[in-house]
mmCIF file with all atom_site columns, C-alpha atoms in Angstrom:
data_model
loop_
_atom_site.group_PDB
_atom_site.id
_atom_site.type_symbol
_atom_site.label_atom_id
_atom_site.label_alt_id
_atom_site.label_comp_id
_atom_site.label_asym_id
_atom_site.label_entity_id
_atom_site.label_seq_id
_atom_site.pdbx_PDB_ins_code
_atom_site.Cartn_x
_atom_site.Cartn_y
_atom_site.Cartn_z
_atom_site.occupancy
_atom_site.B_iso_or_equiv
_atom_site.pdbx_formal_charge
_atom_site.auth_seq_id
_atom_site.auth_comp_id
_atom_site.auth_asym_id
_atom_site.auth_atom_id
_atom_site.pdbx_PDB_model_num
ATOM 1   C CA . MET A 1 1   ? -3.760  43.627  -5.933  1.00 0.00 ? 1   MET A CA 1
ATOM 2   C CA . LYS A 1 2   ? -7.460  43.520  -6.451  1.00 0.00 ? 2   LYS A CA 1
ATOM 3   C CA . LYS A 1 3   ? -6.401  42.011  -9.937  1.00 0.00 ? 3   LYS A CA 1
ATOM 4   C CA . TYR A 1 4   ? -3.851  39.831  -8.482  1.00 0.00 ? 4   TYR A CA 1
ATOM 5   C CA . LEU A 1 5   ? -6.026  38.568  -5.550  1.00 0.00 ? 5   LEU A CA 1
ATOM 6   C CA . LYS A 1 6   ? -8.805  37.180  -8.020  1.00 0.00 ? 6   LYS A CA 1
ATOM 7   C CA . ARG A 1 7   ? -6.770  35.571  -10.340 1.00 0.00 ? 7   ARG A CA 1
ATOM 8   C CA . LEU A 1 8   ? -5.264  33.493  -6.895  1.00 0.00 ? 8   LEU A CA 1
ATOM 9   C CA . ILE A 1 9   ? -9.032  32.664  -6.100  1.00 0.00 ? 9   ILE A CA 1
ATOM 10  C CA . TYR A 1 10  ? -9.700  31.607  -9.701  1.00 0.00 ? 10  TYR A CA 1
ATOM 11  C CA . LEU A 1 11  ? -6.432  29.197  -9.937  1.00 0.00 ? 11  LEU A CA 1
ATOM 12  C CA . SER A 1 12  ? -7.544  28.339  -6.119  1.00 0.00 ? 12  SER A CA 1
ATOM 13  C CA . ILE A 1 13  ? -10.817 26.942  -7.621  1.00 0.00 ? 13  ILE A CA 1
ATOM 14  C CA . PHE A 1 14  ? -9.559  25.760  -10.680 1.00 0.00 ? 14  PHE A CA 1
ATOM 15  C CA . GLY A 1 15  ? -7.065  23.488  -8.801  1.00 0.00 ? 15  GLY A CA 1
ATOM 16  C CA . LEU A 1 16  ? -9.945  22.221  -6.273  1.00 0.00 ? 16  LEU A CA 1
ATOM 17  C CA . ILE A 1 17  ? -11.952 21.179  -8.882  1.00 0.00 ? 17  ILE A CA 1
ATOM 18  C CA . VAL A 1 18  ? -8.923  19.537  -10.723 1.00 0.00 ? 18  VAL A CA 1
ATOM 19  C CA . LEU A 1 19  ? -8.151  17.838  -7.480  1.00 0.00 ? 19  LEU A CA 1
ATOM 20  C CA . LEU A 1 20  ? -11.614 16.605  -6.925  1.00 0.00 ? 20  LEU A CA 1
ATOM 21  C CA . VAL A 1 21  ? -12.491 15.641  -10.593 1.00 0.00 ? 21  VAL A CA 1
ATOM 22  C CA . VAL A 1 22  ? -9.175  12.981  -10.223 1.00 0.00 ? 22  VAL A CA 1
ATOM 23  C CA . ASN A 1 23  ? -10.328 11.120  -7.059  1.00 0.00 ? 23  ASN A CA 1
ATOM 24  C CA . PHE A 1 24  ? -13.263 11.200  -8.893  1.00 0.00 ? 24  PHE A CA 1
ATOM 25  C CA . TYR A 1 25  ? -12.278 9.689   -11.185 1.00 0.00 ? 25  TYR A CA 1
ATOM 26  C CA . VAL A 1 26  ? -9.674  6.440   -10.113 1.00 0.00 ? 26  VAL A CA 1
ATOM 27  C CA . LYS A 1 27  ? -12.003 5.800   -7.441  1.00 0.00 ? 27  LYS A CA 1
ATOM 28  C CA . SER A 1 28  ? -14.974 5.551   -10.408 1.00 0.00 ? 28  SER A CA 1
ATOM 29  C CA . LYS A 1 29  ? -12.526 2.806   -11.081 1.00 0.00 ? 29  LYS A CA 1
ATOM 30  C CA . THR A 1 30  ? -11.275 1.114   -8.343  1.00 0.00 ? 30  THR A CA 1
ATOM 31  C CA . ASP A 1 31  ? -14.539 1.027   -5.612  1.00 0.00 ? 31  ASP A CA 1
ATOM 32  C CA . SER A 1 32  ? -15.740 -2.083  -7.098  1.00 0.00 ? 32  SER A CA 1
ATOM 33  C CA . LEU A 1 33  ? -12.284 -3.737  -6.701  1.00 0.00 ? 33  LEU A CA 1
ATOM 34  C CA . ILE A 1 34  ? -12.488 -3.394  -2.625  1.00 0.00 ? 34  ILE A CA 1
ATOM 35  C CA . TYR A 1 35  ? -13.634 -6.092  -0.430  1.00 0.00 ? 35  TYR A CA 1
ATOM 36  C CA . HIS A 1 36  ? -15.014 -6.151  3.080   1.00 0.00 ? 36  HIS A CA 1
ATOM 37  C CA . SER A 1 37  ? -15.254 -9.508  3.892   1.00 0.00 ? 37  SER A CA 1
ATOM 38  C CA . LEU A 1 38  ? -13.897 -13.068 3.006   1.00 0.00 ? 38  LEU A CA 1
ATOM 39  C CA . ASN A 1 39  ? -17.329 -13.805 1.489   1.00 0.00 ? 39  ASN A CA 1
ATOM 40  C CA . GLU A 1 40  ? -17.267 -13.948 -1.866  1.00 0.00 ? 40  GLU A CA 1
ATOM 41  C CA . PHE A 1 41  ? -13.426 -12.804 -2.281  1.00 0.00 ? 41  PHE A CA 1
ATOM 42  C CA . PRO A 1 42  ? -11.350 -14.548 -5.283  1.00 0.00 ? 42  PRO A CA 1
ATOM 43  C CA . LYS A 1 43  ? -8.500  -16.455 -4.320  1.00 0.00 ? 43  LYS A CA 1
ATOM 44  C CA . GLU A 1 44  ? -5.697  -14.869 -5.255  1.00 0.00 ? 44  GLU A CA 1
ATOM 45  C CA . ASN A 1 45  ? -1.727  -15.734 -5.054  1.00 0.00 ? 45  ASN A CA 1
ATOM 46  C CA . VAL A 1 46  ? -0.159  -13.520 -3.506  1.00 0.00 ? 46  VAL A CA 1
ATOM 47  C CA . GLY A 1 47  ? -1.512  -10.816 -0.904  1.00 0.00 ? 47  GLY A CA 1
ATOM 48  C CA . ILE A 1 48  ? 0.583   -7.209  -0.588  1.00 0.00 ? 48  ILE A CA 1
ATOM 49  C CA . ILE A 1 49  ? 1.226   -6.179  2.628   1.00 0.00 ? 49  ILE A CA 1
ATOM 50  C CA . PHE A 1 50  ? 1.884   -1.830  3.481   1.00 0.00 ? 50  PHE A CA 1
ATOM 51  C CA . GLY A 1 51  ? 3.838   -1.050  5.718   1.00 0.00 ? 51  GLY A CA 1
ATOM 52  C CA . ALA A 1 52  ? 2.535   1.603   8.321   1.00 0.00 ? 52  ALA A CA 1
ATOM 53  C CA . GLY A 1 53  ? 4.511   2.756   11.093  1.00 0.00 ? 53  GLY A CA 1
ATOM 54  C CA . ILE A 1 54  ? 5.343   1.195   14.052  1.00 0.00 ? 54  ILE A CA 1
ATOM 55  C CA . ILE A 1 55  ? 6.118   1.771   18.303  1.00 0.00 ? 55  ILE A CA 1
ATOM 56  C CA . GLY A 1 56  ? 9.038   0.907   19.445  1.00 0.00 ? 56  GLY A CA 1
ATOM 57  C CA . ASP A 1 57  ? 9.226   -2.718  18.556  1.00 0.00 ? 57  ASP A CA 1
ATOM 58  C CA . LYS A 1 58  ? 5.244   -3.516  18.293  1.00 0.00 ? 58  LYS A CA 1
ATOM 59  C CA . PRO A 1 59  ? 3.150   -2.350  15.109  1.00 0.00 ? 59  PRO A CA 1
ATOM 60  C CA . SER A 1 60  ? 0.923   0.824   15.261  1.00 0.00 ? 60  SER A CA 1
ATOM 61  C CA . LYS A 1 61  ? -2.879  0.010   15.098  1.00 0.00 ? 61  LYS A CA 1
ATOM 62  C CA . TYR A 1 62  ? -3.293  1.133   11.521  1.00 0.00 ? 62  TYR A CA 1
ATOM 63  C CA . LEU A 1 63  ? -0.202  -1.673  10.219  1.00 0.00 ? 63  LEU A CA 1
ATOM 64  C CA . ARG A 1 64  ? -1.659  -4.752  13.106  1.00 0.00 ? 64  ARG A CA 1
ATOM 65  C CA . ASP A 1 65  ? -4.426  -4.685  11.147  1.00 0.00 ? 65  ASP A CA 1
ATOM 66  C CA . ARG A 1 66  ? -3.634  -4.736  8.284   1.00 0.00 ? 66  ARG A CA 1
ATOM 67  C CA . LEU A 1 67  ? -0.535  -7.725  9.190   1.00 0.00 ? 67  LEU A CA 1
ATOM 68  C CA . ASP A 1 68  ? -3.844  -9.265  11.028  1.00 0.00 ? 68  ASP A CA 1
ATOM 69  C CA . ALA A 1 69  ? -5.688  -8.877  7.645   1.00 0.00 ? 69  ALA A CA 1
ATOM 70  C CA . GLY A 1 70  ? -3.660  -10.389 6.062   1.00 0.00 ? 70  GLY A CA 1
ATOM 71  C CA . ILE A 1 71  ? -2.756  -13.689 8.767   1.00 0.00 ? 71  ILE A CA 1
ATOM 72  C CA . LEU A 1 72  ? -6.550  -14.452 8.167   1.00 0.00 ? 72  LEU A CA 1
ATOM 73  C CA . LEU A 1 73  ? -5.995  -14.153 4.410   1.00 0.00 ? 73  LEU A CA 1
ATOM 74  C CA . TYR A 1 74  ? -3.168  -16.863 3.968   1.00 0.00 ? 74  TYR A CA 1
ATOM 75  C CA . LYS A 1 75  ? -4.887  -19.165 7.246   1.00 0.00 ? 75  LYS A CA 1
ATOM 76  C CA . SER A 1 76  ? -8.489  -19.333 5.088   1.00 0.00 ? 76  SER A CA 1
ATOM 77  C CA . LYS A 1 77  ? -6.131  -19.856 1.756   1.00 0.00 ? 77  LYS A CA 1
ATOM 78  C CA . LYS A 1 78  ? -7.213  -16.949 -0.089  1.00 0.00 ? 78  LYS A CA 1
ATOM 79  C CA . ILE A 1 79  ? -3.487  -15.851 -0.352  1.00 0.00 ? 79  ILE A CA 1
ATOM 80  C CA . ASN A 1 80  ? -0.835  -18.868 -0.771  1.00 0.00 ? 80  ASN A CA 1
ATOM 81  C CA . LYS A 1 81  ? 2.396   -15.955 -0.126  1.00 0.00 ? 81  LYS A CA 1
ATOM 82  C CA . ILE A 1 82  ? 2.546   -12.780 1.102   1.00 0.00 ? 82  ILE A CA 1
ATOM 83  C CA . LEU A 1 83  ? 4.576   -9.504  0.586   1.00 0.00 ? 83  LEU A CA 1
ATOM 84  C CA . LEU A 1 84  ? 5.457   -7.612  3.104   1.00 0.00 ? 84  LEU A CA 1
ATOM 85  C CA . SER A 1 85  ? 6.520   -3.771  2.229   1.00 0.00 ? 85  SER A CA 1
ATOM 86  C CA . GLY A 1 86  ? 7.766   -1.006  4.601   1.00 0.00 ? 86  GLY A CA 1
ATOM 87  C CA . ASP A 1 87  ? 10.165  1.506   4.771   1.00 0.00 ? 87  ASP A CA 1
ATOM 88  C CA . ASN A 1 88  ? 13.309  -0.435  6.376   1.00 0.00 ? 88  ASN A CA 1
ATOM 89  C CA . GLY A 1 89  ? 16.098  3.126   5.584   1.00 0.00 ? 89  GLY A CA 1
ATOM 90  C CA . ASN A 1 90  ? 17.414  2.713   9.009   1.00 0.00 ? 90  ASN A CA 1
ATOM 91  C CA . ASP A 1 91  ? 17.646  0.666   13.281  1.00 0.00 ? 91  ASP A CA 1
ATOM 92  C CA . GLU A 1 92  ? 15.511  3.263   14.341  1.00 0.00 ? 92  GLU A CA 1
ATOM 93  C CA . HIS A 1 93  ? 12.540  2.977   11.792  1.00 0.00 ? 93  HIS A CA 1
ATOM 94  C CA . ASP A 1 94  ? 12.743  -0.716  10.964  1.00 0.00 ? 94  ASP A CA 1
ATOM 95  C CA . GLU A 1 95  ? 9.481   -1.631  9.711   1.00 0.00 ? 95  GLU A CA 1
ATOM 96  C CA . LEU A 1 96  ? 10.382  -4.697  8.242   1.00 0.00 ? 96  LEU A CA 1
ATOM 97  C CA . THR A 1 97  ? 11.581  -7.196  11.305  1.00 0.00 ? 97  THR A CA 1
ATOM 98  C CA . VAL A 1 98  ? 8.387   -6.441  13.314  1.00 0.00 ? 98  VAL A CA 1
ATOM 99  C CA . MET A 1 99  ? 6.101   -6.767  9.801   1.00 0.00 ? 99  MET A CA 1
ATOM 100 C CA . LYS A 1 100 ? 8.422   -10.481 9.448   1.00 0.00 ? 100 LYS A CA 1
ATOM 101 C CA . LYS A 1 101 ? 8.451   -11.549 13.078  1.00 0.00 ? 101 LYS A CA 1
ATOM 102 C CA . TYR A 1 102 ? 4.712   -10.989 13.760  1.00 0.00 ? 102 TYR A CA 1
ATOM 103 C CA . CYS A 1 103 ? 3.735   -12.381 11.177  1.00 0.00 ? 103 CYS A CA 1
ATOM 104 C CA . PHE A 1 104 ? 5.993   -15.880 12.339  1.00 0.00 ? 104 PHE A CA 1
ATOM 105 C CA . GLU A 1 105 ? 5.045   -15.290 15.737  1.00 0.00 ? 105 GLU A CA 1
ATOM 106 C CA . LYS A 1 106 ? 0.912   -15.946 14.472  1.00 0.00 ? 106 LYS A CA 1
ATOM 107 C CA . GLY A 1 107 ? 1.993   -18.609 12.417  1.00 0.00 ? 107 GLY A CA 1
ATOM 108 C CA . VAL A 1 108 ? 3.430   -17.883 9.225   1.00 0.00 ? 108 VAL A CA 1
ATOM 109 C CA . ASP A 1 109 ? 5.206   -19.678 7.652   1.00 0.00 ? 109 ASP A CA 1
ATOM 110 C CA . THR A 1 110 ? 8.157   -17.949 6.636   1.00 0.00 ? 110 THR A CA 1
ATOM 111 C CA . THR A 1 111 ? 8.905   -19.134 3.470   1.00 0.00 ? 111 THR A CA 1
ATOM 112 C CA . LYS A 1 112 ? 5.692   -17.745 2.143   1.00 0.00 ? 112 LYS A CA 1
ATOM 113 C CA . ILE A 1 113 ? 6.695   -14.679 3.378   1.00 0.00 ? 113 ILE A CA 1
ATOM 114 C CA . TYR A 1 114 ? 8.830   -12.609 1.080   1.00 0.00 ? 114 TYR A CA 1
ATOM 115 C CA . ILE A 1 115 ? 10.220  -9.556  2.258   1.00 0.00 ? 115 ILE A CA 1
ATOM 116 C CA . ASP A 1 116 ? 10.465  -5.705  0.249   1.00 0.00 ? 116 ASP A CA 1
ATOM 117 C CA . TYR A 1 117 ? 12.905  -3.735  2.095   1.00 0.00 ? 117 TYR A CA 1
ATOM 118 C CA . ALA A 1 118 ? 12.881  0.046   0.089   1.00 0.00 ? 118 ALA A CA 1
ATOM 119 C CA . GLY A 1 119 ? 9.128   0.197   -0.734  1.00 0.00 ? 119 GLY A CA 1
ATOM 120 C CA . PHE A 1 120 ? 9.049   4.103   1.203   1.00 0.00 ? 120 PHE A CA 1
ATOM 121 C CA . ASP A 1 121 ? 5.983   4.996   -0.317  1.00 0.00 ? 121 ASP A CA 1
ATOM 122 C CA . THR A 1 122 ? 2.770   3.421   -2.602  1.00 0.00 ? 122 THR A CA 1
ATOM 123 C CA . TYR A 1 123 ? 4.404   3.687   -6.031  1.00 0.00 ? 123 TYR A CA 1
ATOM 124 C CA . SER A 1 124 ? 7.762   2.217   -4.298  1.00 0.00 ? 124 SER A CA 1
ATOM 125 C CA . THR A 1 125 ? 5.569   -1.120  -3.802  1.00 0.00 ? 125 THR A CA 1
ATOM 126 C CA . MET A 1 126 ? 3.869   -1.280  -6.454  1.00 0.00 ? 126 MET A CA 1
ATOM 127 C CA . TYR A 1 127 ? 5.991   -1.340  -8.718  1.00 0.00 ? 127 TYR A CA 1
ATOM 128 C CA . ARG A 1 128 ? 8.631   -2.780  -7.199  1.00 0.00 ? 128 ARG A CA 1
ATOM 129 C CA . ALA A 1 129 ? 5.638   -5.996  -6.614  1.00 0.00 ? 129 ALA A CA 1
ATOM 130 C CA . LYS A 1 130 ? 5.724   -6.137  -10.738 1.00 0.00 ? 130 LYS A CA 1
ATOM 131 C CA . ASN A 1 131 ? 9.397   -5.278  -11.410 1.00 0.00 ? 131 ASN A CA 1
ATOM 132 C CA . ILE A 1 132 ? 11.861  -6.506  -9.220  1.00 0.00 ? 132 ILE A CA 1
ATOM 133 C CA . PHE A 1 133 ? 9.166   -9.815  -7.468  1.00 0.00 ? 133 PHE A CA 1
ATOM 134 C CA . LYS A 1 134 ? 8.066   -10.616 -10.843 1.00 0.00 ? 134 LYS A CA 1
ATOM 135 C CA . ILE A 1 135 ? 3.880   -10.754 -9.275  1.00 0.00 ? 135 ILE A CA 1
ATOM 136 C CA . ASP A 1 136 ? 1.655   -10.038 -12.509 1.00 0.00 ? 136 ASP A CA 1
ATOM 137 C CA . LYS A 1 137 ? -2.114  -10.312 -10.208 1.00 0.00 ? 137 LYS A CA 1
ATOM 138 C CA . ALA A 1 138 ? -2.276  -9.484  -6.199  1.00 0.00 ? 138 ALA A CA 1
ATOM 139 C CA . ILE A 1 139 ? -4.151  -8.991  -3.913  1.00 0.00 ? 139 ILE A CA 1
ATOM 140 C CA . LEU A 1 140 ? -3.595  -5.363  -2.093  1.00 0.00 ? 140 LEU A CA 1
ATOM 141 C CA . ILE A 1 141 ? -4.801  -5.114  2.508   1.00 0.00 ? 141 ILE A CA 1
ATOM 142 C CA . THR A 1 142 ? -4.583  -2.288  3.645   1.00 0.00 ? 142 THR A CA 1
ATOM 143 C CA . GLN A 1 143 ? -6.255  0.593   5.373   1.00 0.00 ? 143 GLN A CA 1
ATOM 144 C CA . GLU A 1 144 ? -9.936  1.446   2.895   1.00 0.00 ? 144 GLU A CA 1
ATOM 145 C CA . TYR A 1 145 ? -8.495  4.972   2.519   1.00 0.00 ? 145 TYR A CA 1
ATOM 146 C CA . HIS A 1 146 ? -5.643  4.063   0.810   1.00 0.00 ? 146 HIS A CA 1
ATOM 147 C CA . LEU A 1 147 ? -6.727  1.590   -1.256  1.00 0.00 ? 147 LEU A CA 1
ATOM 148 C CA . ASN A 1 148 ? -8.180  2.908   -3.863  1.00 0.00 ? 148 ASN A CA 1
ATOM 149 C CA . ARG A 1 149 ? -5.094  4.670   -4.615  1.00 0.00 ? 149 ARG A CA 1
ATOM 150 C CA . ALA A 1 150 ? -3.061  1.655   -4.037  1.00 0.00 ? 150 ALA A CA 1
ATOM 151 C CA . ILE A 1 151 ? -5.287  -0.469  -6.536  1.00 0.00 ? 151 ILE A CA 1
ATOM 152 C CA . TYR A 1 152 ? -5.160  1.719   -9.192  1.00 0.00 ? 152 TYR A CA 1
ATOM 153 C CA . ILE A 1 153 ? -1.440  2.850   -9.783  1.00 0.00 ? 153 ILE A CA 1
ATOM 154 C CA . GLY A 1 154 ? -1.006  -1.639  -9.187  1.00 0.00 ? 154 GLY A CA 1
ATOM 155 C CA . ASN A 1 155 ? -3.223  -1.286  -12.596 1.00 0.00 ? 155 ASN A CA 1
ATOM 156 C CA . LYS A 1 156 ? -2.320  1.375   -14.257 1.00 0.00 ? 156 LYS A CA 1
ATOM 157 C CA . ILE A 1 157 ? 1.568   -0.411  -14.267 1.00 0.00 ? 157 ILE A CA 1
ATOM 158 C CA . GLY A 1 158 ? 0.313   -4.433  -15.327 1.00 0.00 ? 158 GLY A CA 1
ATOM 159 C CA . LEU A 1 159 ? 0.263   -5.494  -11.512 1.00 0.00 ? 159 LEU A CA 1
ATOM 160 C CA . ALA A 1 160 ? -3.612  -7.058  -11.732 1.00 0.00 ? 160 ALA A CA 1
ATOM 161 C CA . SER A 1 161 ? -5.171  -5.523  -8.090  1.00 0.00 ? 161 SER A CA 1
ATOM 162 C CA . ILE A 1 162 ? -8.148  -5.938  -5.983  1.00 0.00 ? 162 ILE A CA 1
ATOM 163 C CA . GLY A 1 163 ? -7.953  -4.484  -1.485  1.00 0.00 ? 163 GLY A CA 1
ATOM 164 C CA . PHE A 1 164 ? -8.539  -6.383  1.380   1.00 0.00 ? 164 PHE A CA 1
ATOM 165 C CA . SER A 1 165 ? -9.722  -3.350  4.063   1.00 0.00 ? 165 SER A CA 1
ATOM 166 C CA . ALA A 1 166 ? -8.251  -4.011  6.365   1.00 0.00 ? 166 ALA A CA 1
ATOM 167 C CA . ASN A 1 167 ? -10.181 -1.368  8.308   1.00 0.00 ? 167 ASN A CA 1
ATOM 168 C CA . LEU A 1 168 ? -11.784 -2.325  12.468  1.00 0.00 ? 168 LEU A CA 1
ATOM 169 C CA . GLY A 1 169 ? -12.343 -0.324  15.137  1.00 0.00 ? 169 GLY A CA 1
ATOM 170 C CA . ASP A 1 170 ? -10.918 3.719   14.865  1.00 0.00 ? 170 ASP A CA 1
ATOM 171 C CA . TYR A 1 171 ? -7.643  5.528   14.287  1.00 0.00 ? 171 TYR A CA 1
ATOM 172 C CA . ARG A 1 172 ? -5.728  7.778   15.529  1.00 0.00 ? 172 ARG A CA 1
ATOM 173 C CA . ASN A 1 173 ? -5.418  11.073  13.259  1.00 0.00 ? 173 ASN A CA 1
ATOM 174 C CA . TYR A 1 174 ? -7.804  9.662   10.524  1.00 0.00 ? 174 TYR A CA 1
ATOM 175 C CA . ASN A 1 175 ? -9.670  12.124  8.909   1.00 0.00 ? 175 ASN A CA 1
ATOM 176 C CA . TYR A 1 176 ? -6.502  13.289  8.738   1.00 0.00 ? 176 TYR A CA 1
ATOM 177 C CA . VAL A 1 177 ? -5.070  10.330  6.591   1.00 0.00 ? 177 VAL A CA 1
ATOM 178 C CA . CYS A 1 178 ? -8.524  10.253  4.355   1.00 0.00 ? 178 CYS A CA 1
ATOM 179 C CA . PHE A 1 179 ? -7.589  14.659  3.706   1.00 0.00 ? 179 PHE A CA 1
ATOM 180 C CA . ARG A 1 180 ? -3.785  13.570  2.680   1.00 0.00 ? 180 ARG A CA 1
ATOM 181 C CA . GLU A 1 181 ? -5.472  10.495  0.378   1.00 0.00 ? 181 GLU A CA 1
ATOM 182 C CA . TYR A 1 182 ? -6.904  13.552  -1.329  1.00 0.00 ? 182 TYR A CA 1
ATOM 183 C CA . PHE A 1 183 ? -3.262  15.578  -2.448  1.00 0.00 ? 183 PHE A CA 1
ATOM 184 C CA . SER A 1 184 ? -1.472  11.624  -2.759  1.00 0.00 ? 184 SER A CA 1
ATOM 185 C CA . ILE A 1 185 ? -4.333  10.078  -4.966  1.00 0.00 ? 185 ILE A CA 1
ATOM 186 C CA . PHE A 1 186 ? -3.900  12.968  -7.206  1.00 0.00 ? 186 PHE A CA 1
ATOM 187 C CA . LYS A 1 187 ? 0.251   12.702  -7.167  1.00 0.00 ? 187 LYS A CA 1
ATOM 188 C CA . SER A 1 188 ? -0.047  9.046   -7.843  1.00 0.00 ? 188 SER A CA 1
ATOM 189 C CA . VAL A 1 189 ? -1.604  10.173  -11.701 1.00 0.00 ? 189 VAL A CA 1
ATOM 190 C CA . PHE A 1 190 ? 0.977   11.848  -11.801 1.00 0.00 ? 190 PHE A CA 1
ATOM 191 C CA . ASP A 1 191 ? 3.075   8.508   -10.741 1.00 0.00 ? 191 ASP A CA 1
ATOM 192 C CA . VAL A 1 192 ? 1.372   6.935   -13.247 1.00 0.00 ? 192 VAL A CA 1
ATOM 193 C CA . ALA A 1 193 ? 1.807   9.210   -16.006 1.00 0.00 ? 193 ALA A CA 1
ATOM 194 C CA . ARG A 1 194 ? 5.487   10.262  -16.756 1.00 0.00 ? 194 ARG A CA 1
ATOM 195 C CA . ASN A 1 195 ? 6.149   6.599   -15.253 1.00 0.00 ? 195 ASN A CA 1
ATOM 196 C CA . ARG A 1 196 ? 7.904   7.560   -12.414 1.00 0.00 ? 196 ARG A CA 1
ATOM 197 C CA . LYS A 1 197 ? 11.080  4.855   -10.928 1.00 0.00 ? 197 LYS A CA 1
ATOM 198 C CA . PRO A 1 198 ? 11.717  4.304   -7.632  1.00 0.00 ? 198 PRO A CA 1
ATOM 199 C CA . HIS A 1 199 ? 14.713  5.149   -5.624  1.00 0.00 ? 199 HIS A CA 1
ATOM 200 C CA . PHE A 1 200 ? 15.726  1.786   -4.940  1.00 0.00 ? 200 PHE A CA 1
ATOM 201 C CA . SER A 1 201 ? 15.727  -0.515  -8.599  1.00 0.00 ? 201 SER A CA 1
ATOM 202 C CA . GLY A 1 202 ? 17.507  -4.253  -7.218  1.00 0.00 ? 202 GLY A CA 1
ATOM 203 C CA . THR A 1 203 ? 17.990  -7.893  -8.029  1.00 0.00 ? 203 THR A CA 1
ATOM 204 C CA . GLU A 1 204 ? 15.464  -9.971  -8.851  1.00 0.00 ? 204 GLU A CA 1
ATOM 205 C CA . ILE A 1 205 ? 12.898  -11.633 -6.405  1.00 0.00 ? 205 ILE A CA 1
ATOM 206 C CA . ASN A 1 206 ? 10.829  -13.292 -8.041  1.00 0.00 ? 206 ASN A CA 1
ATOM 207 C CA . ILE A 1 207 ? 8.260   -14.367 -6.209  1.00 0.00 ? 207 ILE A CA 1
ATOM 208 C CA . ASP A 1 208 ? 7.996   -18.176 -6.935  1.00 0.00 ? 208 ASP A CA 1
ATOM 209 C CA . GLY A 1 209 ? 11.198  -18.653 -6.100  1.00 0.00 ? 209 GLY A CA 1
ATOM 210 C CA . ILE A 1 210 ? 13.065  -18.500 -2.551  1.00 0.00 ? 210 ILE A CA 1
ATOM 211 C CA . SER A 1 211 ? 11.757  -16.258 -0.083  1.00 0.00 ? 211 SER A CA 1
ATOM 212 C CA . ASN A 1 212 ? 14.149  -14.444 0.877   1.00 0.00 ? 212 ASN A CA 1
ATOM 213 C CA . TYR A 1 213 ? 12.824  -14.293 4.761   1.00 0.00 ? 213 TYR A CA 1
ATOM 214 C CA . SER A 1 214 ? 16.165  -15.256 6.330   1.00 0.00 ? 214 SER A CA 1
ATOM 215 C CA . LYS A 1 215 ? 16.395  -18.040 8.868   1.00 0.00 ? 215 LYS A CA 1
ATOM 216 C CA . ASP A 1 216 ? 18.384  -16.002 11.375  1.00 0.00 ? 216 ASP A CA 1
ATOM 217 C CA . ASP A 1 217 ? 15.424  -12.827 10.732  1.00 0.00 ? 217 ASP A CA 1
ATOM 218 C CA . LYS A 1 218 ? 13.220  -15.982 12.806  1.00 0.00 ? 218 LYS A CA 1
ATOM 219 C CA . ARG A 1 219 ? 14.517  -15.071 16.579  1.00 0.00 ? 219 ARG A CA 1
#
């Protein structure tokens, strides 16, 4: 029994070391690509905003701050178009309707808003942005804990990415999501390595073409 316990302890220590090394590697490659203010922030054609949960028909604080950061970049002419990506899996959890109506109500031209209805996770969002929406460069807009992973995935799959931090104030369970991110980063490295395909592919919607934000959705 002691032999197996000792082996388990060694394996656990080894796994922890690997986890930390992978996280250090990803962050060392992406920290310099994260921006916190508009000062010296480069212009780009597209900003990608990631879904982050809703409360009824309103965005959660995580999501609201992401949307406000994206709208700020749009109104400051740092980006020309916005790709909203999130979970639209059922009527009870319809992130995209909430997100696009929020942008519309804040004055974003709906012809500049594009919708990814199958961005069920970060890897799917980035893969679909590259392969469905034909985006080659983008500004990624989300909280800072999430940016390293998103930027890493983007740059590895050929979507040149930088990030804009949407952090504003305190967040519920923020320490927990930061802890969980260690494992998400670890998983993302393997997703990239095996060129994981998202569950849904879909019809091409070129970001330089007509927006898929329909007129009916504005009401």
